[in-house]
Short mmCIF file of C-alpha atoms and ligand atoms in Angstrom, two decimals:
data_model
loop_
_atom_site.label_atom_id
_atom_site.label_comp_id
_atom_site.label_asym_id
_atom_site.label_seq_id
_atom_site.Cartn_x
_atom_site.Cartn_y
_atom_site.Cartn_z
CA MET A 10 -18.07 -33.17 4.10
CA ARG A 11 -15.97 -31.23 7.64
CA LYS A 12 -16.59 -27.52 7.20
CA LEU A 13 -13.52 -25.70 8.21
CA PHE A 14 -13.36 -21.84 8.80
CA VAL A 15 -9.45 -20.18 8.15
CA THR A 16 -9.55 -16.27 8.95
CA GLY A 17 -5.87 -14.51 7.33
CA GLY A 18 -5.77 -17.20 4.75
CA ALA A 19 -4.37 -15.42 1.75
CA GLY A 20 -1.81 -14.42 4.40
CA PHE A 21 2.05 -16.57 4.97
CA ILE A 22 1.08 -19.41 7.57
CA GLY A 23 -2.37 -19.11 6.56
CA SER A 24 -2.53 -19.75 2.97
CA ALA A 25 -0.39 -22.56 3.63
CA PHE A 26 -2.34 -23.99 6.59
CA VAL A 27 -5.07 -24.07 3.70
CA ARG A 28 -3.21 -25.78 1.38
CA LEU A 29 -1.62 -28.21 3.55
CA LEU A 30 -5.86 -29.22 4.43
CA LEU A 31 -7.12 -29.14 0.95
CA ASP A 32 -3.65 -31.45 0.62
CA GLU A 33 -4.25 -33.83 3.38
CA LEU A 34 -8.30 -33.42 4.66
CA PRO A 35 -9.73 -34.49 1.21
CA ALA A 36 -13.70 -34.44 3.44
CA CYS A 37 -13.21 -30.59 4.01
CA GLU A 38 -14.68 -27.43 2.49
CA ILE A 39 -12.39 -24.85 3.67
CA VAL A 40 -14.56 -21.17 3.71
CA ASN A 41 -10.69 -18.50 4.32
CA PHE A 42 -12.27 -15.13 5.20
CA ASP A 43 -9.42 -12.34 5.01
CA ALA A 44 -9.49 -8.68 4.83
CA LEU A 45 -6.42 -8.09 2.03
CA THR A 46 -4.43 -5.94 4.05
CA TYR A 47 -1.12 -4.87 2.58
CA ALA A 48 -0.17 -8.91 4.08
CA GLY A 49 -3.37 -10.50 2.25
CA ASN A 50 -2.35 -11.64 -1.02
CA PRO A 51 -4.51 -13.70 -4.03
CA ASP A 52 -1.40 -15.17 -5.37
CA ASN A 53 -1.06 -17.18 -2.10
CA LEU A 54 -3.90 -19.05 -3.06
CA ALA A 55 -2.90 -19.54 -6.78
CA GLY A 56 -4.44 -23.81 -7.76
CA LEU A 57 -6.32 -23.66 -4.94
CA ASP A 58 -9.27 -26.26 -5.62
CA PRO A 59 -12.52 -24.17 -5.96
CA ALA A 60 -14.55 -27.24 -5.52
CA ARG A 61 -13.42 -27.10 -1.68
CA HIS A 62 -11.85 -23.39 -0.69
CA ARG A 63 -13.27 -20.71 -0.55
CA PHE A 64 -13.26 -17.72 -0.76
CA VAL A 65 -13.81 -13.83 0.96
CA ARG A 66 -13.23 -10.92 1.05
CA GLY A 67 -13.90 -9.25 4.73
CA ASP A 68 -13.26 -8.33 7.81
CA ILE A 69 -12.91 -9.78 11.59
CA CYS A 70 -13.88 -6.66 13.07
CA ASP A 71 -16.82 -6.63 11.24
CA ARG A 72 -19.76 -8.79 12.82
CA ALA A 73 -22.34 -8.75 9.88
CA ALA A 74 -19.67 -9.70 7.48
CA VAL A 75 -18.25 -12.55 10.39
CA LEU A 76 -21.86 -14.16 10.60
CA GLY A 77 -23.17 -13.86 6.44
CA ALA A 78 -19.66 -16.59 6.16
CA LEU A 79 -19.47 -18.59 8.95
CA GLU A 80 -21.77 -20.98 8.62
CA ALA A 81 -23.09 -22.81 11.46
CA ASP A 82 -21.94 -26.46 11.13
CA THR A 83 -18.40 -25.09 10.72
CA ASP A 84 -16.78 -28.08 13.07
CA ALA A 85 -13.86 -25.63 13.62
CA LEU A 86 -13.39 -22.34 12.94
CA PHE A 87 -9.30 -21.17 13.12
CA ASN A 88 -8.46 -17.39 13.99
CA PHE A 89 -4.53 -16.72 11.47
CA ALA A 90 -6.18 -13.02 10.77
CA ALA A 91 -3.62 -10.80 12.61
CA GLU A 92 -1.61 -7.74 12.06
CA SER A 93 2.06 -9.42 12.05
CA HIS A 94 5.20 -7.55 12.27
CA VAL A 95 6.73 -6.17 15.33
CA ASP A 96 7.71 -3.00 13.96
CA ARG A 97 5.02 -2.14 12.25
CA SER A 98 3.56 -2.07 16.03
CA ILE A 99 6.42 0.60 17.54
CA HIS A 100 5.58 2.71 14.41
CA SER A 101 1.84 2.58 15.04
CA ALA A 102 -0.23 -0.32 17.92
CA ASP A 103 -3.83 1.09 16.37
CA GLU A 104 -4.55 -1.85 13.72
CA PHE A 105 -2.81 -3.91 16.25
CA LEU A 106 -5.45 -4.05 18.68
CA ARG A 107 -8.10 -3.22 16.53
CA THR A 108 -7.41 -6.66 14.39
CA ASN A 109 -5.94 -8.62 17.16
CA VAL A 110 -8.05 -7.78 19.97
CA LEU A 111 -11.35 -6.95 18.45
CA GLY A 112 -11.50 -9.14 15.65
CA THR A 113 -10.84 -11.67 17.92
CA GLN A 114 -14.17 -11.13 20.19
CA VAL A 115 -15.87 -10.60 17.25
CA LEU A 116 -14.90 -14.28 16.84
CA LEU A 117 -15.02 -15.68 19.74
CA ASP A 118 -18.89 -14.36 19.50
CA ALA A 119 -19.86 -15.68 16.42
CA ALA A 120 -18.98 -19.29 16.49
CA ARG A 121 -20.93 -19.51 19.97
CA SER A 122 -23.50 -17.48 17.82
CA LEU A 123 -23.49 -20.62 15.23
CA GLY A 124 -22.05 -23.08 17.03
CA ALA A 125 -18.85 -23.48 15.32
CA ARG A 126 -17.85 -27.53 17.49
CA ARG A 127 -13.45 -26.11 18.33
CA PHE A 128 -12.03 -22.31 18.50
CA VAL A 129 -8.01 -22.84 17.42
CA GLN A 130 -5.95 -19.02 18.56
CA VAL A 131 -3.19 -19.40 16.19
CA SER A 132 -0.85 -17.18 18.92
CA THR A 133 2.80 -16.80 19.45
CA ASP A 134 5.66 -17.05 22.09
CA GLU A 135 6.26 -12.97 21.77
CA VAL A 136 3.41 -13.20 24.40
CA MET A 137 6.09 -14.62 26.95
CA GLY A 138 8.32 -12.17 26.84
CA SER A 139 12.25 -12.70 26.05
CA LEU A 140 14.53 -15.10 28.19
CA PRO A 141 17.83 -14.62 29.65
CA GLU A 142 20.96 -15.72 27.13
CA ARG A 143 21.47 -18.85 28.84
CA ASP A 144 20.33 -22.17 27.34
CA ASP A 145 18.23 -23.57 29.66
CA ALA A 146 16.30 -20.85 29.88
CA PHE A 147 12.13 -22.97 27.34
CA PHE A 148 8.85 -21.35 26.97
CA THR A 149 6.80 -23.86 28.75
CA GLU A 150 3.10 -23.16 29.01
CA ASP A 151 2.51 -22.04 31.67
CA SER A 152 5.73 -19.53 31.05
CA PRO A 153 4.24 -16.08 33.31
CA PHE A 154 2.75 -13.73 29.97
CA ALA A 155 4.91 -10.35 29.97
CA PRO A 156 4.55 -9.42 26.48
CA ASN A 157 7.41 -6.55 25.55
CA SER A 158 5.82 -4.82 21.72
CA PRO A 159 2.78 -4.17 20.75
CA TYR A 160 2.54 -6.39 18.70
CA SER A 161 3.00 -9.17 21.56
CA ALA A 162 0.33 -7.21 23.76
CA SER A 163 -1.90 -6.93 21.16
CA LYS A 164 -1.86 -11.31 20.88
CA ALA A 165 -1.89 -12.08 24.81
CA ALA A 166 -4.52 -9.51 24.48
CA ALA A 167 -6.16 -12.50 22.81
CA GLU A 168 -5.32 -15.21 24.21
CA HIS A 169 -6.90 -14.48 27.54
CA LEU A 170 -9.66 -13.30 24.96
CA VAL A 171 -9.69 -16.68 24.07
CA ARG A 172 -9.59 -18.27 27.43
CA ALA A 173 -12.39 -16.06 28.75
CA ALA A 174 -14.36 -17.25 25.89
CA HIS A 175 -13.96 -21.12 27.14
CA HIS A 176 -14.39 -20.30 30.90
CA THR A 177 -17.04 -17.88 30.72
CA HIS A 178 -19.42 -19.62 27.78
CA GLY A 179 -17.88 -23.04 27.75
CA VAL A 180 -16.85 -22.50 23.92
CA ASP A 181 -14.18 -25.05 23.27
CA ALA A 182 -10.42 -23.80 22.30
CA VAL A 183 -7.45 -24.77 21.87
CA VAL A 184 -4.04 -21.66 21.04
CA THR A 185 -0.82 -22.66 19.92
CA ARG A 186 1.91 -20.33 20.41
CA CYS A 187 4.05 -20.86 17.74
CA GLY A 188 7.65 -19.55 17.36
CA ASN A 189 9.23 -17.65 14.13
CA ASN A 190 8.56 -19.39 10.43
CA TYR A 191 10.47 -19.56 8.04
CA GLY A 192 9.45 -20.77 4.76
CA PRO A 193 7.55 -20.24 1.26
CA ARG A 194 5.21 -16.37 0.40
CA GLN A 195 6.43 -14.67 3.64
CA PHE A 196 5.62 -11.18 3.46
CA PRO A 197 9.29 -9.85 3.12
CA GLU A 198 9.48 -7.17 5.03
CA LYS A 199 9.94 -10.13 7.82
CA PHE A 200 13.75 -10.29 8.48
CA LEU A 201 14.73 -13.73 7.03
CA PRO A 202 12.90 -13.35 3.38
CA LEU A 203 13.90 -9.78 3.48
CA MET A 204 17.05 -11.05 3.51
CA LEU A 205 16.81 -13.29 0.62
CA ALA A 206 15.73 -10.88 -1.19
CA ASN A 207 18.63 -8.23 -0.96
CA ALA A 208 21.13 -10.27 -1.67
CA MET A 209 19.84 -11.88 -4.25
CA ASN A 210 19.13 -8.06 -4.90
CA ASP A 211 23.28 -7.62 -3.85
CA GLU A 212 21.54 -4.77 -1.66
CA PRO A 213 22.16 -4.71 2.02
CA ILE A 214 21.05 -7.36 4.53
CA PRO A 215 20.77 -4.72 7.65
CA VAL A 216 20.70 -6.29 11.31
CA TYR A 217 19.62 -4.49 13.72
CA GLY A 218 22.22 -4.70 17.18
CA ASP A 219 24.75 -6.71 17.48
CA GLY A 220 22.52 -9.98 15.68
CA GLN A 221 23.27 -12.15 19.12
CA ASN A 222 19.21 -11.73 18.67
CA VAL A 223 17.52 -16.14 19.30
CA ARG A 224 14.84 -16.80 17.61
CA ASP A 225 12.92 -20.79 17.61
CA TRP A 226 12.58 -20.75 13.60
CA ILE A 227 9.91 -24.03 12.54
CA TYR A 228 9.47 -24.44 8.58
CA VAL A 229 5.86 -23.19 7.99
CA GLU A 230 4.25 -26.08 7.24
CA ASP A 231 5.10 -28.24 9.77
CA HIS A 232 3.31 -25.42 12.54
CA CYS A 233 0.54 -26.33 9.72
CA ARG A 234 1.08 -29.87 11.33
CA ALA A 235 0.85 -28.96 14.76
CA ILE A 236 -2.07 -26.73 14.10
CA LEU A 237 -3.74 -29.44 12.73
CA LEU A 238 -3.57 -31.87 15.18
CA ALA A 239 -3.17 -29.19 18.20
CA ALA A 240 -7.06 -28.98 16.31
CA GLU A 241 -8.13 -32.54 16.05
CA ARG A 242 -6.58 -33.72 19.56
CA GLY A 243 -5.52 -31.19 21.99
CA ARG A 244 -7.64 -30.98 24.59
CA ALA A 245 -10.21 -27.43 24.94
CA GLY A 246 -9.33 -24.64 26.59
CA ALA A 247 -5.40 -25.82 26.59
CA VAL A 248 -2.59 -24.51 25.37
CA TYR A 249 0.52 -25.86 22.80
CA ASN A 250 3.90 -24.55 22.88
CA VAL A 251 5.15 -25.14 19.30
CA GLY A 252 9.21 -24.69 18.26
CA ALA A 253 12.14 -27.04 16.28
CA ARG A 254 14.65 -27.10 19.08
CA ASN A 255 16.29 -24.43 16.47
CA GLU A 256 17.54 -21.60 18.23
CA ARG A 257 19.49 -19.55 16.08
CA ARG A 258 21.46 -15.55 16.35
CA ASN A 259 20.62 -13.07 13.80
CA LEU A 260 24.33 -12.95 12.57
CA GLU A 261 24.50 -16.94 12.32
CA VAL A 262 20.65 -17.45 10.12
CA ALA A 263 22.50 -14.35 8.22
CA GLU A 264 25.08 -15.56 7.23
CA SER A 265 23.86 -18.89 6.84
CA VAL A 266 21.02 -17.47 3.80
CA LEU A 267 24.56 -15.69 2.12
CA ASP A 268 26.47 -18.18 2.27
CA ALA A 269 23.93 -20.83 0.64
CA LEU A 270 23.57 -17.98 -1.54
CA GLY A 271 26.45 -18.12 -2.90
CA LYS A 272 26.89 -14.45 -1.47
CA PRO A 273 29.49 -11.99 0.33
CA ARG A 274 29.12 -11.32 3.98
CA SER A 275 30.08 -7.51 2.74
CA LEU A 276 25.65 -6.93 2.34
CA LEU A 277 25.85 -7.03 6.13
CA ARG A 278 25.23 -4.20 7.34
CA PHE A 279 24.40 -4.37 11.48
CA VAL A 280 22.38 -1.21 12.18
CA LYS A 281 19.54 0.87 15.01
CA ASP A 282 18.55 -1.74 16.81
CA ARG A 283 14.29 -1.96 17.09
CA PRO A 284 13.47 -0.30 19.67
CA GLY A 285 12.51 -2.86 23.35
CA HIS A 286 14.22 -5.43 20.86
CA ASP A 287 13.25 -9.36 22.82
CA ARG A 288 16.37 -10.93 23.63
CA ARG A 289 16.02 -14.75 22.74
CA TYR A 290 12.71 -17.20 22.24
CA ALA A 291 13.31 -20.70 22.48
CA ILE A 292 10.42 -23.05 23.08
CA ASP A 293 10.23 -26.19 25.15
CA PRO A 294 7.31 -28.69 22.57
CA GLY A 295 7.22 -31.31 24.76
CA LEU A 296 3.39 -30.49 24.94
CA ALA A 297 2.68 -30.35 22.18
CA GLU A 298 4.95 -33.84 21.74
CA ARG A 299 3.50 -35.39 23.77
CA GLU A 300 -0.54 -34.44 24.27
CA LEU A 301 -0.92 -34.27 20.16
CA GLY A 302 2.70 -36.18 18.76
CA TRP A 303 3.69 -34.27 17.12
CA ARG A 304 6.64 -33.94 15.48
CA PRO A 305 8.16 -31.48 13.17
CA ARG A 306 9.45 -33.14 9.51
CA GLU A 307 12.06 -30.67 8.63
CA THR A 308 15.53 -29.20 9.68
CA TRP A 309 17.09 -26.15 10.20
CA GLN A 310 19.25 -26.88 6.62
CA SER A 311 15.77 -29.11 5.26
CA GLY A 312 14.08 -26.38 5.52
CA LEU A 313 16.62 -23.10 4.72
CA LYS A 314 16.91 -25.42 1.38
CA LYS A 315 13.34 -25.78 0.33
CA THR A 316 13.05 -21.74 1.63
CA ILE A 317 15.18 -20.39 -0.68
CA GLU A 318 14.87 -22.55 -3.42
CA TRP A 319 10.98 -21.30 -3.84
CA TYR A 320 12.21 -17.51 -3.33
CA ALA A 321 14.16 -18.78 -7.00
CA ALA A 322 11.60 -20.25 -8.25
CA ASN A 323 8.91 -17.42 -7.93
CA GLY A 324 10.63 -14.14 -8.31
CA GLU A 325 7.49 -13.34 -9.68
CA TRP A 326 5.62 -13.17 -6.79
CA LEU A 327 9.11 -11.96 -4.60
CA ALA A 328 8.86 -8.63 -7.87
CA ARG A 329 5.04 -8.14 -6.77
CA ALA A 330 5.14 -8.72 -2.65
CA ARG A 331 8.80 -5.58 -2.40
CA GLY A 332 6.92 -3.00 -4.85
CA GLY A 333 4.03 -0.11 -2.46
CA ALA A 334 3.18 -0.80 0.19
CA TYR A 335 5.83 -2.62 0.90
CA ARG A 336 8.23 -0.20 -0.05
CA GLU A 337 6.71 2.88 1.56
CA PHE A 338 7.38 0.47 5.30
CA TYR A 339 11.22 -0.16 4.01
CA GLU A 340 11.91 3.97 3.48
CA ARG A 341 10.29 4.95 7.22
CA GLN A 342 11.92 1.53 8.54
CA TYR A 343 15.33 1.97 6.94
CA GLY A 344 15.27 5.66 5.70
CA GLU A 345 17.93 6.18 8.36
CA ASN A 346 20.41 4.03 8.55
P1 LIG B 5 0.85 -12.25 7.32
O1 LIG B 5 0.96 -11.28 8.46
O2 LIG B 5 1.36 -12.61 6.58
O3 LIG B 5 -0.75 -12.23 7.07
C1 LIG B 5 -2.73 -12.07 8.49
C2 LIG B 5 -3.41 -12.49 7.18
O4 LIG B 5 -4.88 -11.39 8.12
C3 LIG B 5 -3.64 -11.41 6.20
O5 LIG B 5 -3.31 -12.02 4.97
C4 LIG B 5 -4.25 -10.60 6.68
O6 LIG B 5 -5.01 -9.92 5.14
C5 LIG B 5 -4.96 -11.25 6.57
N1 LIG B 5 -5.83 -10.12 7.80
C6 LIG B 5 -4.86 -9.55 8.49
N2 LIG B 5 -6.04 -7.81 9.20
C7 LIG B 5 -7.16 -8.57 9.43
C8 LIG B 5 -8.90 -8.40 9.13
N3 LIG B 5 -8.81 -7.43 10.32
N4 LIG B 5 -9.34 -9.40 9.42
C9 LIG B 5 -9.29 -10.01 7.95
N5 LIG B 5 -8.20 -10.52 7.62
C10 LIG B 5 -7.19 -10.58 8.27
O7 LIG B 5 1.06 -13.07 8.56
P2 LIG B 5 1.81 -14.08 9.50
O8 LIG B 5 2.86 -14.32 9.99
O9 LIG B 5 1.23 -15.60 8.24
O10 LIG B 5 0.58 -14.79 10.13
C11 LIG B 5 -0.94 -15.78 11.22
C12 LIG B 5 -0.93 -16.23 12.13
O11 LIG B 5 -0.08 -16.52 12.99
C13 LIG B 5 -0.69 -14.55 12.85
O12 LIG B 5 -2.15 -14.71 13.82
C14 LIG B 5 0.48 -14.08 13.85
O13 LIG B 5 -0.32 -12.91 15.60
C15 LIG B 5 1.24 -15.78 13.79
N6 LIG B 5 2.69 -16.04 14.05
C16 LIG B 5 2.78 -15.96 13.42
C17 LIG B 5 4.49 -16.35 13.53
C18 LIG B 5 5.34 -16.28 12.59
O14 LIG B 5 6.98 -15.77 12.71
N7 LIG B 5 5.08 -16.21 11.41
C19 LIG B 5 4.47 -17.03 15.03
C20 LIG B 5 3.89 -17.03 15.82
C21 LIG B 5 3.24 -16.74 14.60
P1 LIG B 6 10.85 -11.03 12.18
O1 LIG B 6 11.07 -11.23 10.94
O2 LIG B 6 10.22 -9.71 12.37
O3 LIG B 6 10.43 -11.22 13.54
P2 LIG B 6 10.40 -11.26 15.09
O4 LIG B 6 10.81 -10.12 15.78
O5 LIG B 6 8.76 -10.85 15.85
O6 LIG B 6 11.10 -12.48 15.75
O7 LIG B 6 12.81 -10.56 12.88
C1 LIG B 6 12.95 -11.57 13.98
C2 LIG B 6 14.28 -11.69 14.09
O8 LIG B 6 15.23 -11.04 12.98
C3 LIG B 6 14.20 -10.63 15.07
O9 LIG B 6 15.20 -9.99 16.45
C4 LIG B 6 14.49 -8.64 14.83
C5 LIG B 6 15.79 -9.27 13.67
N1 LIG B 6 15.68 -8.26 12.39
C6 LIG B 6 17.15 -7.73 11.89
O10 LIG B 6 17.89 -7.91 12.95
N2 LIG B 6 16.88 -7.14 10.61
C7 LIG B 6 15.41 -7.01 10.56
O11 LIG B 6 15.66 -6.23 9.30
C8 LIG B 6 14.74 -7.43 10.77
C9 LIG B 6 12.74 -7.29 9.94
C10 LIG B 6 14.73 -8.33 11.91
#
């Protein structure tokens, strides 16, 4: 029986990863450690097998809580827990430094002291900053760090700590850096579910700046498969970029969503740009393809279709996620526009 420790497993990607583990690794037991911040959602864990999945509410910055929950012979620790929204990090960076930086170090220390066999840090392409609009420029594992938002700076700092723990203390660590995920159960402050939710309710869709920023979109399950392969086949100390070769301009993404829902383009609203808005992300996933044997299974069309169907079928989930903390943030972020 493999023992796995997942942090942030009540969030969007972490909960998809836990589902993937339970589906694909019959002989595994998972401890899912999550603080249930505004982005953590117990609804995301509905229906999981209690015999193989144990939820523990706890903060990764709380050393005693982490040491209490992490079992001594854990095979792999996957760190998904993070503050993850760029716009929130622009309002205030404090929680980003606490969770993303200090929390990662607490986990590295705990993994080392309890002898966890492998540490997987779930990072982001955003640590490499913004690419020029040329279509022959891509992020590789050798691209320099150039984070531009407090969010990406905190994720870059976390990567440095993982690297240092590997180099200095011999922690067996692997880092994955992925682009923009989409799929079921994404908190609706992020662009794709925000558009879906607004359009389904005939509310305007806020598009920052000129809408020409480019993101490299990947279906969440494809990302999760890459993380699992990195844990199973990745070289200790290595970084793997994960992307589905699916660059899209924001405006094109917004139009696809409106078209798929049969909603008019008149719902688009150009609003004030995000300060420091990265222009383009584009990932060269060649190393993950060669060394991990990873390939995405979904196309943009199939992934978007699945995503839209999930949100359409899960109106209650969406209505609950769009309550309290979400509304407060929405007013602050979009109120002036
Ligand atoms: P999310 O915001 O949906 O979920 C984050 C989860 O972490 C939540 O369940 C939250 O409760 C938990 N958490 C936050 N602070 C915590 C703390 N101090 N202790 C314990 N748990 C805490 O985020 P997501 O989109 O699922 O992203 C997961 C990870 O993947 C993050 O590390 C993020 O940086 C990374 N990532 C995300 C994307 C993306 O497109 N969403 C792309 C690349 C990398
Ligand atoms: P987001 O989902 O916040 O992810 P990230 O900033 O990590 O890439 O945003 C995706 C893109 O969509 C990004 O270029 C910013 C843009 N965007 C909007 O145009 N309007 C919005 O309301 C939001 C949230 C994002």
